[in-house]
Amino acid sequence: MSETAAQWAATRRARAEIDLVALGANVRALRERAPGAALMAVVKSDAYGHGAIPCARAAVAAGATWLGTATPQEALALRAAGLPDDVRIMCWLWTPGGPWREAIEADLDVSVSAMWALKEVGEAARRTGRPARVQLKADTGLGRNGCQPGEDWAELVREALRAEREGLLRVTGLWSHFACADEPGHPSIAVQLARFREMTEYAEQQGVRPDVRHIANSPATLTLPEAHFDLVRCGIAVYGVSPSPEVGTPADFGLRPVMTLSASLALVKQVPGGHGVSYGHHYTTPGATTLGLVPLGYADGIPRHASSTGPVLVDGKWRTVAGRVAMDQFVVDLGGDRPEPGARAVLFGPGDRGEPTAEDWAQAAGTIAYEIVTRIGTRVPRVYVNE
Ligand SMILES: Cc1ncc(COP(=O)(O)O)c(C=O)c1O
């Protein structure tokens, strides 16, 4: 869909273009990597900042049969958006008193890591009169959410089967999550895989008949075929960003970054040498030069840690954030060039039009590209291109 004049006017200051054709192609590339498994597009945190509903639709159109979120509220919003009924939606971050009943009525797959959650979901199912779809989560070594192996797992499996026999729930999945899949060859990967096999085999011997067993996130989908099982859960790779430089570049896997973040220069002005720039004067112009004002700041998700380091493409040249990133704006030294006010400053994009990438910003800010794209704030309009 081409953009209207009104849309362009509303997004003059700054915009995050979201290329849904690239997203669809990424989903297809990931399906080719894991041909024996179904694909879950992880669209939590507003699809890593890309917009949950449009991205979910594009992912489903490209062959994702599952969607994943952290919170039940995110999953309920997806169901309410009217995606095809046969799309399975799973959410995994529950706290006591959560909306179990609504989740059961919306046919969500809910994750259970502990007895308190199994009890709450069973009680909600009794009140609702419908069985819940429950996926038991094993902590195979991440040390975060998930049920510990041994006694805890035996109790959870036993009680889940008891509730299943009572008609309160169906155990639809057995699953886990990797700690270090973004560091290929890390010794914890083999340990977690072995433990996952043991814990799923134990549950199956006890009588669990899951629809799906799954442990692979994006890095495991890209690098570890033995971890694919029945379903792969891909987040960052769906958005065309590599999980880590050690895993490879997006192009190595046929992926293309989906988000391009740009802004219009709000001011271009000449200043003399020795001029302090932005709060704290952490940058001083080395000589007479031009400064460009980029109307994006940490309130928009531009990391303050990228002060004096973040790269920006202006008029075909890479420039660097001059001094501190402020709440709403930062400055680049244009080295005497005089682009017109309104000229486009591209912070990051796919990288094949000369612009930096989210990975470049991650390195400039000492973080990971996940954080760069996910934290782009709600004040930046998302513009869906190639819908
Ligand atoms: C449980 C779970 N599965 C899958 C993912 C997707 O991970 P990635 O973005 O590395 O594909 C996440 C994201 O952190 C997650 O929390």
CSV table of C-alpha atoms and ligand atoms in Angstrom, one decimal:
chain,number,residue,atom,x,y,z
A,1,MET,CA,0.0,0.0,0.0
A,2,SER,CA,1.5,3.3,-0.9
A,3,GLU,CA,1.5,6.0,1.8
A,4,THR,CA,-0.9,8.9,1.8
A,5,ALA,CA,0.1,12.6,2.1
A,6,ALA,CA,-1.6,12.7,5.5
A,7,GLN,CA,0.5,9.7,6.7
A,8,TRP,CA,3.7,11.4,5.5
A,9,ALA,CA,2.8,14.7,7.3
A,10,ALA,CA,2.1,12.8,10.5
A,11,THR,CA,5.4,11.1,10.3
A,12,ARG,CA,7.6,14.0,9.3
A,13,ARG,CA,9.5,14.2,12.6
A,14,ALA,CA,10.4,10.6,12.7
A,15,ARG,CA,9.1,7.3,11.5
A,16,ALA,CA,9.9,3.6,11.8
A,17,GLU,CA,9.1,2.0,8.5
A,18,ILE,CA,8.1,-1.7,8.9
A,19,ASP,CA,8.6,-3.7,5.8
A,20,LEU,CA,6.0,-6.5,6.0
A,21,VAL,CA,7.2,-8.1,2.7
A,22,ALA,CA,10.6,-8.5,4.3
A,23,LEU,CA,8.9,-10.0,7.4
A,24,GLY,CA,7.0,-12.5,5.3
A,25,ALA,CA,10.2,-13.5,3.5
A,26,ASN,CA,12.0,-13.9,6.8
A,27,VAL,CA,9.3,-16.3,8.1
A,28,ARG,CA,9.6,-18.3,4.9
A,29,ALA,CA,13.4,-18.4,5.2
A,30,LEU,CA,13.0,-19.7,8.8
A,31,ARG,CA,10.6,-22.3,7.8
A,32,GLU,CA,13.1,-23.6,5.2
A,33,ARG,CA,15.7,-23.8,8.0
A,34,ALA,CA,13.3,-25.9,10.1
A,35,PRO,CA,11.3,-27.9,7.6
A,36,GLY,CA,10.2,-30.6,10.0
A,37,ALA,CA,8.8,-28.1,12.6
A,38,ALA,CA,5.9,-25.7,12.8
A,39,LEU,CA,6.9,-22.1,13.3
A,40,MET,CA,5.8,-19.8,16.1
A,41,ALA,CA,6.3,-16.1,15.4
A,42,VAL,CA,7.1,-14.5,18.8
A,43,VAL,CA,5.3,-11.1,18.8
A,44,LYS,CA,5.6,-10.1,22.4
A,45,SER,CA,6.5,-6.6,23.4
A,46,ASP,CA,4.5,-5.2,20.4
A,47,ALA,CA,6.4,-7.6,18.1
A,48,TYR,CA,9.8,-6.4,19.4
A,49,GLY,CA,8.7,-2.8,18.7
A,50,HIS,CA,7.4,-3.5,15.2
A,51,GLY,CA,3.7,-3.6,15.9
A,52,ALA,CA,2.1,-6.8,17.1
A,53,ILE,CA,-1.1,-7.0,15.0
A,54,PRO,CA,0.3,-6.2,11.6
A,55,CYS,CA,3.3,-8.3,12.2
A,56,ALA,CA,1.2,-11.2,13.4
A,57,ARG,CA,-1.0,-11.1,10.4
A,58,ALA,CA,2.0,-10.9,8.0
A,59,ALA,CA,3.7,-13.8,9.8
A,60,VAL,CA,0.6,-16.0,9.6
A,61,ALA,CA,0.1,-15.2,6.0
A,62,ALA,CA,3.7,-16.4,5.4
A,63,GLY,CA,3.1,-19.7,7.2
A,64,ALA,CA,3.5,-19.2,10.9
A,65,THR,CA,0.9,-21.4,12.5
A,66,TRP,CA,1.6,-20.3,16.1
A,67,LEU,CA,2.1,-16.9,17.8
A,68,GLY,CA,3.8,-16.4,21.0
A,69,THR,CA,3.7,-13.7,23.7
A,70,ALA,CA,5.0,-13.2,27.2
A,71,THR,CA,1.9,-11.8,28.9
A,72,PRO,CA,-1.7,-13.1,28.7
A,73,GLN,CA,-2.8,-9.6,27.9
A,74,GLU,CA,-0.7,-9.5,24.8
A,75,ALA,CA,-2.1,-12.9,23.7
A,76,LEU,CA,-5.7,-11.9,24.4
A,77,ALA,CA,-5.2,-8.7,22.3
A,78,LEU,CA,-4.0,-10.9,19.4
A,79,ARG,CA,-7.1,-13.2,19.7
A,80,ALA,CA,-9.3,-10.1,19.8
A,81,ALA,CA,-7.8,-8.9,16.6
A,82,GLY,CA,-9.5,-11.6,14.7
A,83,LEU,CA,-6.7,-13.7,13.3
A,84,PRO,CA,-7.8,-17.1,11.8
A,85,ASP,CA,-9.3,-19.3,14.5
A,86,ASP,CA,-6.9,-22.1,13.8
A,87,VAL,CA,-3.8,-20.0,14.7
A,88,ARG,CA,-2.5,-21.2,18.1
A,89,ILE,CA,-1.6,-18.4,20.5
A,90,MET,CA,0.7,-19.2,23.4
A,91,CYS,CA,1.7,-17.0,26.4
A,92,TRP,CA,4.2,-17.9,29.1
A,93,LEU,CA,4.6,-15.2,31.7
A,94,TRP,CA,1.9,-15.6,34.4
A,95,THR,CA,1.5,-14.3,37.9
A,96,PRO,CA,-0.9,-15.4,40.5
A,97,GLY,CA,-4.5,-14.2,39.9
A,98,GLY,CA,-3.9,-13.9,36.1
A,99,PRO,CA,-6.7,-13.9,33.6
A,100,TRP,CA,-6.9,-17.7,33.3
A,101,ARG,CA,-10.6,-17.8,32.6
A,102,GLU,CA,-10.3,-15.3,29.7
A,103,ALA,CA,-7.3,-17.3,28.4
A,104,ILE,CA,-9.3,-20.5,28.4
A,105,GLU,CA,-12.3,-18.8,26.7
A,106,ALA,CA,-9.9,-17.4,24.0
A,107,ASP,CA,-8.4,-20.8,23.4
A,108,LEU,CA,-4.9,-19.7,24.4
A,109,ASP,CA,-2.2,-22.2,25.1
A,110,VAL,CA,-1.0,-21.2,28.6
A,111,SER,CA,2.4,-22.1,30.1
A,112,VAL,CA,2.6,-23.6,33.5
A,113,SER,CA,5.9,-23.9,35.4
A,114,ALA,CA,4.7,-24.5,39.0
A,115,MET,CA,2.0,-26.0,41.1
A,116,TRP,CA,0.4,-22.7,42.0
A,117,ALA,CA,-0.3,-22.0,38.3
A,118,LEU,CA,-1.6,-25.6,37.7
A,119,LYS,CA,-4.0,-25.1,40.6
A,120,GLU,CA,-5.2,-21.7,39.4
A,121,VAL,CA,-5.7,-22.9,35.8
A,122,GLY,CA,-7.6,-26.0,36.9
A,123,GLU,CA,-9.9,-23.9,39.1
A,124,ALA,CA,-10.6,-21.5,36.2
A,125,ALA,CA,-11.3,-24.4,33.9
A,126,ARG,CA,-13.8,-25.9,36.4
A,127,ARG,CA,-15.6,-22.5,36.6
A,128,THR,CA,-15.5,-22.0,32.8
A,129,GLY,CA,-16.7,-25.5,32.0
A,130,ARG,CA,-14.0,-25.9,29.3
A,131,PRO,CA,-10.6,-27.6,29.4
A,132,ALA,CA,-7.6,-25.4,29.4
A,133,ARG,CA,-4.7,-25.9,27.0
A,134,VAL,CA,-1.7,-26.2,29.2
A,135,GLN,CA,2.0,-26.4,28.2
A,136,LEU,CA,4.4,-27.6,30.9
A,137,LYS,CA,7.6,-25.6,31.0
A,138,ALA,CA,10.8,-27.4,32.1
A,139,ASP,CA,13.8,-25.5,33.4
A,140,THR,CA,16.5,-27.4,31.5
A,141,GLY,CA,19.3,-25.0,32.7
A,142,LEU,CA,18.2,-21.5,31.9
A,143,GLY,CA,17.7,-20.8,35.6
A,144,ARG,CA,14.7,-18.5,35.0
A,145,ASN,CA,11.1,-19.6,34.5
A,146,GLY,CA,10.3,-23.3,34.2
A,147,CYS,CA,10.0,-26.3,36.6
A,148,GLN,CA,13.1,-27.8,38.1
A,149,PRO,CA,13.9,-31.4,37.0
A,150,GLY,CA,13.5,-34.2,39.5
A,151,GLU,CA,10.8,-34.1,42.2
A,152,ASP,CA,9.3,-30.8,41.1
A,153,TRP,CA,8.9,-32.0,37.5
A,154,ALA,CA,7.5,-35.4,38.6
A,155,GLU,CA,4.9,-33.7,40.8
A,156,LEU,CA,3.9,-31.2,38.1
A,157,VAL,CA,3.5,-34.0,35.5
A,158,ARG,CA,1.6,-36.2,37.9
A,159,GLU,CA,-0.8,-33.4,38.9
A,160,ALA,CA,-1.3,-32.2,35.3
A,161,LEU,CA,-2.2,-35.7,34.3
A,162,ARG,CA,-4.6,-36.0,37.2
A,163,ALA,CA,-6.3,-32.7,36.1
A,164,GLU,CA,-6.3,-34.0,32.5
A,165,ARG,CA,-8.2,-37.1,33.6
A,166,GLU,CA,-10.7,-34.9,35.4
A,167,GLY,CA,-11.3,-33.1,32.1
A,168,LEU,CA,-10.0,-29.8,33.4
A,169,LEU,CA,-7.1,-29.4,30.9
A,170,ARG,CA,-5.2,-31.0,28.1
A,171,VAL,CA,-1.4,-31.0,28.2
A,172,THR,CA,-0.8,-29.6,24.7
A,173,GLY,CA,3.0,-29.0,25.0
A,174,LEU,CA,6.2,-29.7,26.8
A,175,TRP,CA,8.8,-27.0,26.4
A,176,SER,CA,11.9,-25.2,27.5
A,177,HIS,CA,14.1,-22.2,26.6
A,178,PHE,CA,17.9,-22.0,26.0
A,179,ALA,CA,20.3,-19.8,28.0
A,180,CYS,CA,23.2,-19.5,25.5
A,181,ALA,CA,22.0,-20.5,22.0
A,182,ASP,CA,23.3,-17.2,20.7
A,183,GLU,CA,26.8,-18.5,21.5
A,184,PRO,CA,27.1,-21.5,19.2
A,185,GLY,CA,29.2,-24.3,20.8
A,186,HIS,CA,28.5,-23.1,24.3
A,187,PRO,CA,28.7,-26.2,26.6
A,188,SER,CA,25.3,-25.4,28.2
A,189,ILE,CA,23.5,-26.1,24.9
A,190,ALA,CA,24.2,-29.8,24.8
A,191,VAL,CA,23.4,-30.1,28.5
A,192,GLN,CA,20.1,-28.4,28.1
A,193,LEU,CA,19.2,-30.5,25.0
A,194,ALA,CA,20.0,-33.7,26.9
A,195,ARG,CA,17.9,-32.6,29.9
A,196,PHE,CA,15.0,-31.6,27.6
A,197,ARG,CA,15.0,-35.1,26.1
A,198,GLU,CA,15.0,-36.7,29.6
A,199,MET,CA,12.3,-34.5,30.9
A,200,THR,CA,10.0,-34.8,27.9
A,201,GLU,CA,10.6,-38.6,27.7
A,202,TYR,CA,9.7,-38.9,31.4
A,203,ALA,CA,6.5,-37.0,30.9
A,204,GLU,CA,5.6,-39.1,27.9
A,205,GLN,CA,6.3,-42.3,29.8
A,206,GLN,CA,3.9,-41.1,32.4
A,207,GLY,CA,1.2,-40.6,29.8
A,208,VAL,CA,1.5,-37.0,28.5
A,209,ARG,CA,0.6,-36.8,24.8
A,210,PRO,CA,1.7,-33.3,23.8
A,211,ASP,CA,0.9,-31.7,20.4
A,212,VAL,CA,4.3,-30.1,20.5
A,213,ARG,CA,7.7,-30.3,22.1
A,214,HIS,CA,9.8,-27.1,21.7
A,215,ILE,CA,12.9,-25.5,22.9
A,216,ALA,CA,14.4,-23.6,19.9
A,217,ASN,CA,14.5,-19.8,19.8
A,218,SER,CA,16.0,-17.9,16.8
A,219,PRO,CA,19.6,-18.8,17.3
A,220,ALA,CA,18.8,-22.5,17.8
A,221,THR,CA,16.5,-22.4,14.8
A,222,LEU,CA,19.3,-21.0,12.7
A,223,THR,CA,22.2,-23.1,14.0
A,224,LEU,CA,21.0,-26.2,15.7
A,225,PRO,CA,18.7,-28.6,13.7
A,226,GLU,CA,18.7,-31.2,16.5
A,227,ALA,CA,16.8,-28.6,18.7
A,228,HIS,CA,13.9,-28.1,16.3
A,229,PHE,CA,11.6,-30.8,17.6
A,230,ASP,CA,7.9,-30.1,16.6
A,231,LEU,CA,7.9,-26.3,16.8
A,232,VAL,CA,10.5,-23.5,16.6
A,233,ARG,CA,9.8,-20.2,18.4
A,234,CYS,CA,11.4,-17.3,16.5
A,235,GLY,CA,11.4,-13.7,17.6
A,236,ILE,CA,14.3,-11.6,16.5
A,237,ALA,CA,15.0,-13.5,13.3
A,238,VAL,CA,11.4,-12.8,12.1
A,239,TYR,CA,12.3,-9.1,12.3
A,240,GLY,CA,15.4,-9.8,10.2
A,241,VAL,CA,17.9,-9.2,12.9
A,242,SER,CA,20.6,-11.7,13.8
A,243,PRO,CA,20.5,-12.9,17.4
A,244,SER,CA,24.2,-12.1,17.8
A,245,PRO,CA,27.2,-11.4,15.6
A,246,GLU,CA,28.7,-14.9,16.6
A,247,VAL,CA,25.6,-16.5,15.0
A,248,GLY,CA,26.1,-14.6,11.7
A,249,THR,CA,24.8,-11.7,9.8
A,250,PRO,CA,21.1,-11.6,8.7
A,251,ALA,CA,22.3,-12.0,5.1
A,252,ASP,CA,24.1,-15.3,6.0
A,253,PHE,CA,20.6,-16.7,6.7
A,254,GLY,CA,18.7,-14.9,3.9
A,255,LEU,CA,17.1,-12.6,6.5
A,256,ARG,CA,16.4,-8.9,6.0
A,257,PRO,CA,15.9,-6.3,8.7
A,258,VAL,CA,12.3,-5.2,8.8
A,259,MET,CA,12.6,-1.8,10.6
A,260,THR,CA,14.1,1.4,9.2
A,261,LEU,CA,14.2,4.3,11.7
A,262,SER,CA,14.7,7.8,10.3
A,263,ALA,CA,14.0,11.4,11.2
A,264,SER,CA,13.9,14.8,9.5
A,265,LEU,CA,16.7,17.2,10.4
A,266,ALA,CA,15.0,19.9,12.5
A,267,LEU,CA,17.8,22.4,12.2
A,268,VAL,CA,21.1,22.8,10.3
A,269,LYS,CA,23.4,25.6,11.4
A,270,GLN,CA,26.9,26.8,11.1
A,271,VAL,CA,29.0,27.1,14.3
A,272,PRO,CA,32.5,28.1,15.0
A,273,GLY,CA,35.3,25.8,16.3
A,274,GLY,CA,35.4,25.2,20.1
A,275,HIS,CA,31.6,25.2,20.4
A,276,GLY,CA,30.3,22.9,23.1
A,277,VAL,CA,27.4,20.6,22.0
A,278,SER,CA,24.5,19.2,24.0
A,279,TYR,CA,24.2,18.7,27.7
A,280,GLY,CA,27.5,18.5,29.6
A,281,HIS,CA,29.4,19.7,26.6
A,282,HIS,CA,30.9,16.2,26.0
A,283,TYR,CA,31.6,17.2,22.4
A,284,THR,CA,33.3,20.3,21.3
A,285,THR,CA,33.5,21.2,17.6
A,286,PRO,CA,37.1,20.8,16.4
A,287,GLY,CA,36.7,23.7,13.9
A,288,ALA,CA,34.1,25.7,12.1
A,289,THR,CA,31.4,23.2,11.0
A,290,THR,CA,27.7,22.6,10.6
A,291,LEU,CA,25.5,20.8,13.1
A,292,GLY,CA,22.4,18.9,12.3
A,293,LEU,CA,19.6,18.4,14.9
A,294,VAL,CA,18.0,15.0,14.9
A,295,PRO,CA,14.6,15.1,16.6
A,296,LEU,CA,14.8,11.8,18.4
A,297,GLY,CA,16.0,11.1,21.9
A,298,TYR,CA,16.0,8.7,24.7
A,299,ALA,CA,12.2,9.2,25.2
A,300,ASP,CA,11.9,7.6,21.8
A,301,GLY,CA,14.2,4.7,22.7
A,302,ILE,CA,17.5,6.1,21.4
A,303,PRO,CA,20.0,4.8,23.9
A,304,ARG,CA,21.7,7.5,26.0
A,305,HIS,CA,24.6,5.1,26.1
A,306,ALA,CA,25.0,5.8,22.3
A,307,SER,CA,26.0,9.4,23.2
A,308,SER,CA,29.1,10.3,21.1
A,309,THR,CA,29.0,6.9,19.4
A,310,GLY,CA,25.7,6.2,17.5
A,311,PRO,CA,25.9,6.2,13.7
A,312,VAL,CA,23.5,8.1,11.4
A,313,LEU,CA,23.4,8.3,7.6
A,314,VAL,CA,22.8,11.9,6.4
A,315,ASP,CA,23.2,12.9,2.7
A,316,GLY,CA,25.1,9.7,1.9
A,317,LYS,CA,27.6,10.0,4.7
A,318,TRP,CA,27.9,8.3,8.1
A,319,ARG,CA,27.9,10.8,10.9
A,320,THR,CA,28.2,10.2,14.7
A,321,VAL,CA,26.1,11.4,17.5
A,322,ALA,CA,27.9,14.6,18.8
A,323,GLY,CA,27.8,14.7,22.6
A,324,ARG,CA,24.9,13.5,24.7
A,325,VAL,CA,21.6,12.0,23.5
A,326,ALA,CA,18.9,14.1,25.2
A,327,MET,CA,15.3,13.2,25.9
A,328,ASP,CA,13.9,14.4,22.5
A,329,GLN,CA,16.9,15.2,20.4
A,330,PHE,CA,20.5,14.8,19.6
A,331,VAL,CA,23.1,16.5,17.3
A,332,VAL,CA,25.3,15.3,14.5
A,333,ASP,CA,28.4,17.1,13.3
A,334,LEU,CA,27.9,17.4,9.5
A,335,GLY,CA,31.5,18.5,8.9
A,336,GLY,CA,30.5,21.6,6.9
A,337,ASP,CA,27.9,19.9,4.7
A,338,ARG,CA,24.7,21.8,4.5
A,339,PRO,CA,21.7,19.6,3.9
A,340,GLU,CA,18.4,21.3,3.9
A,341,PRO,CA,16.3,21.3,7.1
A,342,GLY,CA,14.0,18.3,6.7
A,343,ALA,CA,16.7,16.2,5.1
A,344,ARG,CA,16.4,12.5,6.1
A,345,ALA,CA,18.7,11.2,8.8
A,346,VAL,CA,18.6,7.4,8.8
A,347,LEU,CA,19.6,5.8,12.1
A,348,PHE,CA,19.3,2.2,11.1
A,349,GLY,CA,17.7,-0.1,8.5
A,350,PRO,CA,18.6,-3.1,6.5
A,351,GLY,CA,22.1,-1.7,5.8
A,352,ASP,CA,22.1,-2.2,2.0
A,353,ARG,CA,21.4,1.4,1.2
A,354,GLY,CA,24.4,2.6,3.0
A,355,GLU,CA,22.7,3.1,6.3
A,356,PRO,CA,23.8,1.7,9.7
A,357,THR,CA,22.0,-1.3,11.1
A,358,ALA,CA,20.4,-2.0,14.5
A,359,GLU,CA,23.5,-4.1,15.2
A,360,ASP,CA,25.7,-1.1,14.6
A,361,TRP,CA,23.6,0.8,17.2
A,362,ALA,CA,23.8,-2.1,19.6
A,363,GLN,CA,27.6,-2.1,19.4
A,364,ALA,CA,27.7,1.7,19.8
A,365,ALA,CA,25.5,1.5,22.9
A,366,GLY,CA,27.1,-1.7,24.4
A,367,THR,CA,23.9,-3.7,24.2
A,368,ILE,CA,22.1,-6.2,21.9
A,369,ALA,CA,20.1,-5.4,18.7
A,370,TYR,CA,17.0,-6.9,20.4
A,371,GLU,CA,17.0,-3.9,22.8
A,372,ILE,CA,17.6,-1.3,20.1
A,373,VAL,CA,14.5,-2.3,18.0
A,374,THR,CA,12.2,-3.2,21.0
A,375,ARG,CA,12.7,0.1,22.8
A,376,ILE,CA,11.7,2.4,20.0
A,377,GLY,CA,9.0,4.3,21.7
A,378,THR,CA,5.3,4.8,21.0
A,379,ARG,CA,6.0,8.5,20.0
A,380,VAL,CA,7.6,7.2,16.8
A,381,PRO,CA,4.8,6.3,14.3
A,382,ARG,CA,5.1,2.9,12.6
A,383,VAL,CA,4.6,3.1,8.9
A,384,TYR,CA,3.8,-0.2,7.3
A,385,VAL,CA,5.3,-0.5,3.8
A,386,ASN,CA,4.9,-3.3,1.4
A,387,GLU,CA,1.7,-4.6,3.1
B,1,LIG,C1,10.3,-18.2,25.9
B,1,LIG,C2,10.8,-17.5,24.7
B,1,LIG,N1,10.8,-18.2,23.5
B,1,LIG,C3,11.3,-17.6,22.4
B,1,LIG,C4,11.7,-16.3,22.4
B,1,LIG,C5,12.3,-15.8,21.1
B,1,LIG,O1,13.7,-15.6,21.2
B,1,LIG,P1,14.4,-15.0,19.9
B,1,LIG,O2,14.0,-13.6,19.8
B,1,LIG,O3,15.9,-15.1,20.3
B,1,LIG,O4,14.0,-15.8,18.8
B,1,LIG,C6,11.8,-15.6,23.6
B,1,LIG,C7,12.3,-14.3,23.6
B,1,LIG,O5,13.0,-13.8,24.4
B,1,LIG,C8,11.3,-16.2,24.8
B,1,LIG,O6,11.2,-15.5,25.9
